[in-house]
Amino acid sequence: MPTPARPRPNPAPLQLRPFRAVRYDTERVGDPSDLVAPPYDQLGPARARALRRHPHHAARLLYADAAHLAARELGRWLRRGVLRRDERPALYVYQQQRDARILQRGLIGDLLLPRQAGRLLPHEEVSARVVNRRATHMSGLRAQVEPLFLAHRDRAATSAQWMERVTRRAPVTVARTGEITHSLWACDDPEELALVTAGLSVEQALIADGHHRHAACLQLSGDGDSPWDSSLALMVDTGTFSPQLSAIHRVLPSLEPEKAAHAAAEVARVRPIRGEPRPPEPGELMLIGEGRAWSITEPDPGALREALADHPHQWAQLPAAVSDHLLLRLAWSTPDLPGAVTYLHDIRQVTEAVSAPGGGSALLLPALSEETVWDLAGAGVLLPRKSTSFGPKPAAGLVMRVLGLA
């Protein structure tokens, strides 16, 4: 008689642990709004340089010319009391809102990075060059200034109920970047921590933002028993707070729009659009430049197979794959050189960038749905780089994890 198969045990929940965060001492430095940094993808080089002029801005840690210089700066700030370490380990409720509307609320802690496949799902490819650069910087700084942004689905919603109660008391930090107000509450009471830890039963999460930082942690941790076995992380229940999922558009400064439209017509259907450029619909890309616009749809099947020959078949339905592989590489022979392609999130900024004669071309992409991202990530299919932008992203420098402090 065959031995009955043993049921596989449910995986243990992800471990988001309390830790002693390092934060700006507002009594010494004033309003942290002047010190925290917007998300990485919202900062160009000029803006980063401007922020670094402030003697205590978080951008001085994130965008230093060398990691050892940033580490030296971090050490000075700690010694002088610009930054202070919280006295007790805590989990931190973090809320972002615009005016009276709460955009997102989540929990920041020290996440033990799971090694088992399928626990922490990446959804985009990473660049080995960028991972190495991030690992070098993190290792030299021995700190994390910005958390991984992780999406999960809490069926019981117990953590959401607990966080709702926590936000009724006064926050420990409030900062503002642009139109968004960031509020932070520290939860260091042992009984309260026991309640939230018991209620936070998350077996799987999606990396919404921070793929390169996650990969850098794994690279630094090696075979384990390392401070990089864990990472600063923000966990958000997207069943309670739906993320803003937007596309990332491509700007090609050296590509003439008329020539781009003509070359694209060899591999897809191209139709001129009258009037102002509009956001593309599903299954459509929008080519714009010099005040003109073209709709690009119905890629040629043979050309698309050639462009995506070494990639999963699901990529044929992904806007970034059609954009980057069929058009940029195959039709337009765009060189893989710095500055050949830049990436912007705001359609207005994209339109302004290519509106003048000689300003180049841009491709507007439609946004993917959250379900599509989850389904592909769950199936092990990584999206092309710069496919999606989850938001709002956490501010950098509001909560820091610093290694090696006594």
Short mmCIF file of C-alpha atoms in Angstrom, two decimals:
data_model
loop_
_atom_site.label_atom_id
_atom_site.label_comp_id
_atom_site.label_asym_id
_atom_site.label_seq_id
_atom_site.Cartn_x
_atom_site.Cartn_y
_atom_site.Cartn_z
CA MET A 1 0.00 0.00 0.00
CA PRO A 2 1.56 3.34 -1.02
CA THR A 3 2.48 5.74 1.71
CA PRO A 4 0.15 8.76 1.63
CA ALA A 5 1.85 11.98 0.69
CA ARG A 6 2.47 14.31 3.59
CA PRO A 7 0.90 17.72 3.23
CA ARG A 8 3.47 20.44 2.78
CA PRO A 9 3.59 22.75 5.78
CA ASN A 10 2.57 26.35 5.22
CA PRO A 11 5.59 28.61 4.93
CA ALA A 12 6.40 30.66 8.00
CA PRO A 13 5.40 34.33 7.84
CA LEU A 14 7.94 36.88 6.72
CA GLN A 15 9.75 38.30 9.74
CA LEU A 16 9.53 42.08 10.07
CA ARG A 17 11.46 42.74 13.26
CA PRO A 18 11.68 45.76 15.59
CA PHE A 19 14.97 47.64 15.42
CA ARG A 20 16.55 50.80 16.81
CA ALA A 21 16.17 53.28 13.99
CA VAL A 22 18.41 56.27 13.42
CA ARG A 23 16.43 59.47 12.81
CA TYR A 24 17.04 63.21 12.58
CA ASP A 25 16.90 64.97 15.96
CA THR A 26 14.42 67.72 15.13
CA GLU A 27 15.38 69.68 18.27
CA ARG A 28 18.84 70.15 16.77
CA VAL A 29 18.15 70.35 13.01
CA GLY A 30 14.60 71.68 12.79
CA ASP A 31 12.04 70.62 10.22
CA PRO A 32 13.05 67.28 8.62
CA SER A 33 11.22 68.40 5.46
CA ASP A 34 14.44 70.26 4.63
CA LEU A 35 16.55 67.11 5.12
CA VAL A 36 14.76 64.02 3.75
CA ALA A 37 15.11 63.17 0.06
CA PRO A 38 12.46 62.45 -2.55
CA PRO A 39 12.55 58.98 -4.15
CA TYR A 40 15.60 58.19 -6.29
CA ASP A 41 13.70 58.20 -9.59
CA GLN A 42 12.36 61.71 -8.92
CA LEU A 43 15.83 63.21 -8.60
CA GLY A 44 17.94 64.20 -11.56
CA PRO A 45 21.67 64.92 -11.18
CA ALA A 46 21.14 68.69 -10.95
CA ARG A 47 18.48 68.37 -8.25
CA ALA A 48 20.63 65.91 -6.26
CA ARG A 49 23.58 68.33 -6.41
CA ALA A 50 21.36 71.17 -5.18
CA LEU A 51 20.09 69.13 -2.21
CA ARG A 52 23.62 68.12 -1.25
CA ARG A 53 24.48 71.76 -0.60
CA HIS A 54 22.59 71.50 2.68
CA PRO A 55 25.15 70.34 5.29
CA HIS A 56 22.86 67.66 6.76
CA HIS A 57 20.66 66.58 3.86
CA ALA A 58 20.09 62.84 3.33
CA ALA A 59 21.19 63.32 -0.28
CA ARG A 60 24.74 63.70 1.04
CA LEU A 61 24.57 60.06 2.16
CA LEU A 62 22.79 58.75 -0.93
CA TYR A 63 24.69 60.57 -3.68
CA ALA A 64 28.18 61.05 -2.27
CA ASP A 65 31.08 60.77 -4.70
CA ALA A 66 32.47 57.84 -2.66
CA ALA A 67 30.97 55.57 -0.02
CA HIS A 68 33.76 56.21 2.50
CA LEU A 69 33.02 59.95 2.31
CA ALA A 70 29.35 59.31 3.00
CA ALA A 71 30.27 57.01 5.91
CA ARG A 72 32.51 59.71 7.37
CA GLU A 73 29.65 62.21 7.08
CA LEU A 74 27.22 59.80 8.72
CA GLY A 75 29.64 59.27 11.63
CA ARG A 76 29.99 63.03 12.17
CA TRP A 77 26.21 63.51 12.22
CA LEU A 78 25.83 60.78 14.84
CA ARG A 79 28.59 62.19 17.04
CA ARG A 80 27.22 65.73 16.83
CA GLY A 81 23.64 64.71 17.53
CA VAL A 82 22.27 65.63 14.10
CA LEU A 83 21.08 62.02 14.00
CA ARG A 84 20.14 59.99 17.03
CA ARG A 85 19.36 56.33 17.55
CA ASP A 86 16.06 55.45 19.18
CA GLU A 87 16.51 54.08 22.69
CA ARG A 88 14.35 50.97 22.23
CA PRO A 89 13.67 48.64 19.30
CA ALA A 90 10.48 49.61 17.50
CA LEU A 91 8.31 49.02 14.48
CA TYR A 92 7.25 52.23 12.75
CA VAL A 93 3.85 53.04 11.27
CA TYR A 94 4.46 55.20 8.20
CA GLN A 95 1.74 57.19 6.47
CA GLN A 96 1.78 59.28 3.30
CA GLN A 97 -1.04 61.65 2.47
CA ARG A 98 -1.91 64.47 0.09
CA ASP A 99 -4.01 67.13 1.81
CA ALA A 100 -6.68 65.16 3.71
CA ARG A 101 -6.43 62.04 1.54
CA ILE A 102 -4.40 59.14 2.92
CA LEU A 103 -2.48 57.66 0.01
CA GLN A 104 -0.69 54.87 1.79
CA ARG A 105 -0.01 53.46 5.24
CA GLY A 106 2.45 50.71 6.10
CA LEU A 107 4.89 49.30 8.60
CA ILE A 108 8.67 49.86 8.60
CA GLY A 109 10.98 47.36 10.25
CA ASP A 110 14.01 45.14 9.81
CA LEU A 111 13.00 42.36 7.40
CA LEU A 112 14.82 39.03 7.55
CA LEU A 113 15.35 38.34 3.86
CA PRO A 114 13.95 34.91 2.93
CA ARG A 115 16.12 32.62 0.84
CA GLN A 116 13.28 30.37 -0.33
CA ALA A 117 11.94 31.07 -3.82
CA GLY A 118 8.46 32.50 -3.98
CA ARG A 119 8.53 34.34 -0.64
CA LEU A 120 9.77 37.75 -1.73
CA LEU A 121 8.81 38.21 -5.38
CA PRO A 122 10.83 40.49 -7.65
CA HIS A 123 8.91 41.71 -10.67
CA GLU A 124 11.60 43.46 -12.72
CA GLU A 125 14.99 42.56 -14.10
CA VAL A 126 18.06 44.17 -12.53
CA SER A 127 21.30 45.45 -13.99
CA ALA A 128 24.41 43.68 -12.64
CA ARG A 129 26.32 46.95 -12.97
CA VAL A 130 23.77 48.83 -10.85
CA VAL A 131 23.62 46.02 -8.25
CA ASN A 132 27.39 46.11 -7.87
CA ARG A 133 27.34 49.88 -7.51
CA ARG A 134 24.59 49.74 -4.87
CA ALA A 135 26.39 46.95 -2.97
CA THR A 136 29.62 48.94 -2.93
CA HIS A 137 27.85 52.01 -1.61
CA MET A 138 25.80 50.16 1.02
CA SER A 139 28.83 48.20 2.23
CA GLY A 140 30.96 51.32 2.51
CA LEU A 141 28.23 53.37 4.21
CA ARG A 142 27.18 50.44 6.45
CA ALA A 143 23.70 51.87 6.50
CA GLN A 144 20.39 51.90 4.67
CA VAL A 145 18.85 55.33 4.18
CA GLU A 146 15.73 54.19 2.29
CA PRO A 147 13.61 51.07 2.81
CA LEU A 148 12.60 48.42 0.34
CA PHE A 149 8.97 49.01 -0.66
CA LEU A 150 7.07 45.70 -0.37
CA ALA A 151 3.43 45.08 -1.31
CA HIS A 152 1.45 42.31 0.34
CA ARG A 153 -2.17 41.23 0.81
CA ASP A 154 -3.38 40.77 4.36
CA ARG A 155 -6.58 38.73 4.20
CA ALA A 156 -7.37 39.31 7.87
CA ALA A 157 -6.47 43.03 7.75
CA THR A 158 -5.54 42.86 11.45
CA SER A 159 -2.41 44.94 10.98
CA ALA A 160 -4.47 47.66 9.25
CA GLN A 161 -6.83 47.83 12.23
CA TRP A 162 -3.90 48.08 14.63
CA MET A 163 -2.22 50.82 12.58
CA GLU A 164 -5.47 52.78 12.50
CA ARG A 165 -5.41 52.90 16.30
CA VAL A 166 -1.73 53.90 16.39
CA THR A 167 -2.28 56.87 14.07
CA ARG A 168 -4.69 58.43 16.57
CA ARG A 169 -1.77 59.48 18.75
CA ALA A 170 0.82 62.11 17.99
CA PRO A 171 3.48 61.12 15.41
CA VAL A 172 7.17 61.22 16.32
CA THR A 173 8.12 62.76 12.96
CA VAL A 174 6.30 64.73 10.27
CA ALA A 175 7.96 65.83 7.03
CA ARG A 176 6.80 67.08 3.68
CA THR A 177 8.18 66.47 0.18
CA GLY A 178 6.34 68.22 -2.62
CA GLU A 179 2.60 67.68 -2.10
CA ILE A 180 3.01 64.64 0.17
CA THR A 181 3.08 64.72 3.97
CA HIS A 182 5.01 61.88 5.63
CA SER A 183 4.09 60.93 9.22
CA LEU A 184 5.83 58.39 11.44
CA TRP A 185 4.76 56.68 14.67
CA ALA A 186 7.17 54.57 16.76
CA CYS A 187 5.74 51.45 18.43
CA ASP A 188 8.18 50.26 21.09
CA ASP A 189 5.88 49.02 23.85
CA PRO A 190 6.51 45.25 24.26
CA GLU A 191 2.81 44.39 24.57
CA GLU A 192 1.94 46.47 21.51
CA LEU A 193 4.77 44.90 19.52
CA ALA A 194 3.55 41.43 20.49
CA LEU A 195 0.09 42.29 19.14
CA VAL A 196 1.30 43.60 15.82
CA THR A 197 3.78 40.77 15.32
CA ALA A 198 1.03 38.23 15.93
CA GLY A 199 -1.31 40.05 13.56
CA LEU A 200 1.20 40.48 10.74
CA SER A 201 1.06 37.06 9.08
CA VAL A 202 2.43 37.62 5.58
CA GLU A 203 3.79 34.61 3.70
CA GLN A 204 4.55 36.37 0.43
CA ALA A 205 5.30 39.92 -0.67
CA LEU A 206 6.05 41.66 -3.95
CA ILE A 207 9.04 43.96 -4.32
CA ALA A 208 7.29 47.10 -5.50
CA ASP A 209 10.45 49.21 -5.41
CA GLY A 210 14.07 48.51 -4.48
CA HIS A 211 15.01 45.57 -6.72
CA HIS A 212 18.65 46.64 -6.98
CA ARG A 213 18.95 47.28 -3.23
CA HIS A 214 17.42 43.86 -2.50
CA ALA A 215 19.84 42.18 -4.91
CA ALA A 216 22.71 44.12 -3.34
CA CYS A 217 21.74 42.85 0.13
CA LEU A 218 21.73 39.27 -1.13
CA GLN A 219 25.12 39.80 -2.76
CA LEU A 220 26.59 41.26 0.43
CA SER A 221 25.13 38.59 2.71
CA GLY A 222 26.85 35.75 0.85
CA ASP A 223 26.15 32.43 2.57
CA GLY A 224 24.52 34.04 5.58
CA ASP A 225 25.45 35.12 9.11
CA SER A 226 25.81 38.69 7.92
CA PRO A 227 24.18 42.01 8.87
CA TRP A 228 22.93 42.07 5.28
CA ASP A 229 20.78 38.98 5.87
CA SER A 230 18.10 41.54 6.66
CA SER A 231 17.02 44.85 5.19
CA LEU A 232 15.18 48.00 6.11
CA ALA A 233 11.72 47.50 4.62
CA LEU A 234 8.31 49.15 4.32
CA MET A 235 5.43 46.66 4.05
CA VAL A 236 2.11 47.93 2.67
CA ASP A 237 -1.14 45.98 2.50
CA THR A 238 -2.36 46.82 -1.00
CA GLY A 239 -5.76 45.35 -0.23
CA THR A 240 -6.30 48.26 2.13
CA PHE A 241 -4.29 50.90 0.28
CA SER A 242 -4.22 50.32 -3.47
CA PRO A 243 -0.88 51.44 -4.93
CA GLN A 244 -0.61 54.01 -7.66
CA LEU A 245 0.81 52.04 -10.56
CA SER A 246 2.08 54.14 -13.45
CA ALA A 247 4.16 53.65 -16.56
CA ILE A 248 7.71 54.87 -17.13
CA HIS A 249 8.18 56.67 -20.44
CA ARG A 250 11.22 56.69 -22.73
CA VAL A 251 12.89 59.87 -24.04
CA LEU A 252 15.35 59.59 -26.93
CA PRO A 253 17.07 62.99 -27.36
CA SER A 254 18.90 62.11 -30.60
CA LEU A 255 16.04 60.44 -32.50
CA GLU A 256 14.11 62.56 -35.01
CA PRO A 257 10.37 61.86 -34.61
CA GLU A 258 9.58 61.75 -38.35
CA LYS A 259 12.34 59.21 -38.98
CA ALA A 260 11.27 57.24 -35.91
CA ALA A 261 7.69 57.00 -37.18
CA HIS A 262 8.87 55.86 -40.61
CA ALA A 263 11.12 53.13 -39.15
CA ALA A 264 8.44 51.99 -36.70
CA ALA A 265 6.02 51.50 -39.61
CA GLU A 266 8.24 48.64 -40.82
CA VAL A 267 7.51 46.58 -37.67
CA ALA A 268 4.08 47.80 -36.49
CA ARG A 269 0.99 49.78 -37.46
CA VAL A 270 1.68 53.52 -37.16
CA ARG A 271 -1.06 56.17 -37.40
CA PRO A 272 -0.64 59.95 -36.97
CA ILE A 273 -2.73 61.47 -34.17
CA ARG A 274 -4.27 64.93 -34.39
CA GLY A 275 -4.18 67.34 -31.50
CA GLU A 276 -2.32 67.09 -28.21
CA PRO A 277 -0.60 63.83 -27.25
CA ARG A 278 -2.79 61.64 -25.04
CA PRO A 279 -1.97 58.77 -22.68
CA PRO A 280 -1.76 55.53 -24.67
CA GLU A 281 -4.47 52.92 -24.33
CA PRO A 282 -3.75 49.26 -23.48
CA GLY A 283 -1.94 47.61 -26.39
CA GLU A 284 -0.76 50.98 -27.72
CA LEU A 285 2.43 53.03 -27.60
CA MET A 286 2.49 56.75 -28.39
CA LEU A 287 5.42 58.30 -30.27
CA ILE A 288 5.70 62.07 -29.78
CA GLY A 289 8.07 64.85 -30.75
CA GLU A 290 8.13 68.39 -32.15
CA GLY A 291 4.41 68.81 -31.49
CA ARG A 292 3.39 65.70 -33.40
CA ALA A 293 2.15 62.30 -32.25
CA TRP A 294 1.75 58.80 -33.70
CA SER A 295 -0.14 55.80 -32.36
CA ILE A 296 1.83 52.52 -32.58
CA THR A 297 -0.17 49.28 -32.39
CA GLU A 298 -0.31 45.74 -33.82
CA PRO A 299 3.38 44.75 -33.84
CA ASP A 300 4.37 42.50 -36.73
CA PRO A 301 4.37 38.94 -35.29
CA GLY A 302 7.54 37.89 -37.07
CA ALA A 303 9.46 41.01 -36.08
CA LEU A 304 8.26 40.68 -32.49
CA ARG A 305 9.38 37.04 -32.31
CA GLU A 306 12.80 38.08 -33.59
CA ALA A 307 13.07 40.93 -31.08
CA LEU A 308 12.03 38.75 -28.13
CA ALA A 309 13.67 35.49 -29.18
CA ASP A 310 15.57 35.09 -25.89
CA HIS A 311 12.78 36.20 -23.57
CA PRO A 312 9.60 34.68 -22.07
CA HIS A 313 6.62 34.47 -24.43
CA GLN A 314 4.58 36.65 -22.00
CA TRP A 315 6.80 39.60 -22.93
CA ALA A 316 4.98 39.92 -26.26
CA GLN A 317 2.09 41.55 -24.34
CA LEU A 318 4.24 43.93 -22.27
CA PRO A 319 4.58 47.56 -23.37
CA ALA A 320 8.16 47.93 -22.13
CA ALA A 321 9.26 44.82 -24.05
CA VAL A 322 7.70 46.06 -27.28
CA SER A 323 9.16 49.51 -26.66
CA ASP A 324 12.70 48.51 -25.73
CA HIS A 325 13.26 45.44 -27.88
CA LEU A 326 11.10 45.85 -30.99
CA LEU A 327 11.39 49.62 -31.42
CA LEU A 328 14.48 50.92 -29.61
CA ARG A 329 16.76 48.00 -30.49
CA LEU A 330 15.38 46.47 -33.67
CA ALA A 331 13.69 49.34 -35.53
CA TRP A 332 15.74 52.31 -34.28
CA SER A 333 19.11 50.69 -33.41
CA THR A 334 19.34 52.83 -30.27
CA PRO A 335 22.86 52.52 -28.83
CA ASP A 336 23.26 51.16 -25.31
CA LEU A 337 25.16 54.24 -24.15
CA PRO A 338 24.62 56.69 -21.27
CA GLY A 339 22.20 59.41 -22.30
CA ALA A 340 20.82 57.58 -25.33
CA VAL A 341 17.59 56.91 -23.42
CA THR A 342 16.28 58.70 -20.35
CA TYR A 343 13.24 57.75 -18.29
CA LEU A 344 10.48 60.03 -17.02
CA HIS A 345 7.22 59.34 -15.19
CA ASP A 346 5.25 62.51 -15.87
CA ILE A 347 3.69 62.85 -19.35
CA ARG A 348 3.83 66.63 -19.10
CA GLN A 349 7.57 66.56 -18.47
CA VAL A 350 8.03 64.11 -21.36
CA THR A 351 6.04 66.32 -23.73
CA GLU A 352 8.00 69.43 -22.74
CA ALA A 353 11.31 67.58 -23.19
CA VAL A 354 10.66 66.82 -26.88
CA SER A 355 8.36 69.68 -27.90
CA ALA A 356 10.98 71.93 -29.52
CA PRO A 357 12.54 71.22 -32.94
CA GLY A 358 15.64 69.10 -32.46
CA GLY A 359 14.45 67.95 -29.04
CA GLY A 360 14.26 64.31 -30.06
CA SER A 361 11.44 61.80 -29.62
CA ALA A 362 9.64 60.07 -26.77
CA LEU A 363 7.60 56.93 -26.32
CA LEU A 364 4.64 57.04 -23.97
CA LEU A 365 3.72 53.66 -22.45
CA PRO A 366 0.45 52.50 -20.88
CA ALA A 367 0.42 51.39 -17.26
CA LEU A 368 0.13 47.73 -16.30
CA SER A 369 -2.43 46.52 -13.77
CA GLU A 370 -1.36 45.34 -10.32
CA GLU A 371 -2.92 41.94 -11.06
CA THR A 372 -0.75 41.54 -14.16
CA VAL A 373 2.39 42.32 -12.16
CA TRP A 374 1.44 39.86 -9.38
CA ASP A 375 0.49 37.10 -11.85
CA LEU A 376 3.74 37.35 -13.80
CA ALA A 377 5.89 37.65 -10.68
CA GLY A 378 4.17 34.62 -9.19
CA ALA A 379 4.93 32.67 -12.37
CA GLY A 380 8.59 33.68 -12.16
CA VAL A 381 8.41 36.02 -15.16
CA LEU A 382 10.42 39.21 -14.62
CA LEU A 383 9.35 42.34 -16.46
CA PRO A 384 11.80 44.42 -18.49
CA ARG A 385 13.58 47.08 -16.48
CA LYS A 386 11.70 50.36 -16.05
CA SER A 387 8.33 48.72 -16.72
CA THR A 388 6.38 50.00 -13.74
CA SER A 389 6.43 52.62 -11.04
CA PHE A 390 4.64 51.81 -7.78
CA GLY A 391 3.82 54.78 -5.62
CA PRO A 392 3.92 56.73 -3.56
CA LYS A 393 7.47 55.70 -2.73
CA PRO A 394 8.89 56.27 0.76
CA ALA A 395 11.02 59.29 1.49
CA ALA A 396 14.72 58.63 2.01
CA GLY A 397 16.27 59.61 5.33
CA LEU A 398 13.12 59.57 7.45
CA VAL A 399 14.03 56.21 9.04
CA MET A 400 17.56 54.77 8.73
CA ARG A 401 19.14 51.45 9.60
CA VAL A 402 22.78 51.93 10.64
CA LEU A 403 24.99 48.91 11.23
CA GLY A 404 27.68 48.50 13.86
CA LEU A 405 26.31 50.87 16.50
CA ALA A 406 26.80 49.77 20.11
#
